């Protein structure tokens, strides 16, 4: 996907302290047959390793935002 083209669909995943389920959620979205999407993960300052989990997915369609307190 070109960086100049906006995706047709944005999948927004709000999260807080749910790092253990995040790989399944991200994997489920990435497994879709429709590919013109972005995944926006909004982490509400989770005390767990949510950020490290997201980094394990090298897909450029994934955007991660950590909401600092």
GROMACS .gro file of C-alpha atoms in nm:
model
   69
    1UNK     CA    1   0.000   0.000   0.000
    2UNK     CA    2   0.137   0.339  -0.096
    3UNK     CA    3   0.206   0.583   0.188
    4UNK     CA    4   0.013   0.854  -0.003
    5UNK     CA    5  -0.308   0.653  -0.022
    6UNK     CA    6  -0.541   0.647   0.275
    7UNK     CA    7  -0.686   0.306   0.361
    8UNK     CA    8  -1.055   0.244   0.304
    9UNK     CA    9  -1.104   0.103   0.653
   10UNK     CA   10  -0.956   0.188   0.992
   11UNK     CA   11  -0.975  -0.081   1.258
   12UNK     CA   12  -0.945   0.088   1.597
   13UNK     CA   13  -0.843  -0.124   1.894
   14UNK     CA   14  -0.859   0.050   2.232
   15UNK     CA   15  -0.670  -0.138   2.502
   16UNK     CA   16  -0.562  -0.125   2.863
   17UNK     CA   17  -0.379  -0.409   3.033
   18UNK     CA   18  -0.480  -0.674   2.779
   19UNK     CA   19  -0.143  -0.766   2.627
   20UNK     CA   20  -0.225  -1.137   2.654
   21UNK     CA   21  -0.515  -1.113   2.406
   22UNK     CA   22  -0.364  -0.854   2.171
   23UNK     CA   23  -0.175  -1.101   1.946
   24UNK     CA   24  -0.499  -1.287   1.873
   25UNK     CA   25  -0.685  -0.962   1.800
   26UNK     CA   26  -0.414  -0.822   1.570
   27UNK     CA   27  -0.369  -1.159   1.399
   28UNK     CA   28  -0.741  -1.184   1.335
   29UNK     CA   29  -0.749  -0.846   1.163
   30UNK     CA   30  -0.437  -0.921   0.957
   31UNK     CA   31  -0.590  -1.252   0.841
   32UNK     CA   32  -0.882  -1.082   0.667
   33UNK     CA   33  -0.907  -1.122   0.292
   34UNK     CA   34  -0.979  -0.749   0.252
   35UNK     CA   35  -0.639  -0.580   0.272
   36UNK     CA   36  -0.703  -0.205   0.230
   37UNK     CA   37  -0.708  -0.120   0.601
   38UNK     CA   38  -0.502   0.023   0.883
   39UNK     CA   39  -0.499  -0.090   1.244
   40UNK     CA   40  -0.485   0.184   1.504
   41UNK     CA   41  -0.410   0.062   1.855
   42UNK     CA   42  -0.476   0.312   2.132
   43UNK     CA   43  -0.314   0.204   2.458
   44UNK     CA   44  -0.443   0.389   2.764
   45UNK     CA   45  -0.107   0.375   2.949
   46UNK     CA   46  -0.116   0.000   3.013
   47UNK     CA   47   0.116  -0.117   3.290
   48UNK     CA   48   0.193  -0.439   3.099
   49UNK     CA   49   0.400  -0.510   2.786
   50UNK     CA   50   0.140  -0.404   2.530
   51UNK     CA   51   0.389  -0.192   2.333
   52UNK     CA   52   0.633  -0.482   2.300
   53UNK     CA   53   0.355  -0.709   2.177
   54UNK     CA   54   0.261  -0.460   1.904
   55UNK     CA   55   0.625  -0.431   1.792
   56UNK     CA   56   0.631  -0.805   1.719
   57UNK     CA   57   0.401  -0.738   1.420
   58UNK     CA   58   0.615  -0.574   1.148
   59UNK     CA   59   0.316  -0.476   0.933
   60UNK     CA   60   0.328  -0.111   0.820
   61UNK     CA   61  -0.052  -0.085   0.844
   62UNK     CA   62  -0.031  -0.100   1.224
   63UNK     CA   63  -0.012   0.228   1.415
   64UNK     CA   64   0.036   0.232   1.791
   65UNK     CA   65  -0.033   0.521   2.026
   66UNK     CA   66   0.043   0.509   2.397
   67UNK     CA   67  -0.168   0.759   2.589
   68UNK     CA   68   0.062   0.899   2.859
   69UNK     CA   69  -0.097   0.981   3.189
   0.00000   0.00000   0.00000
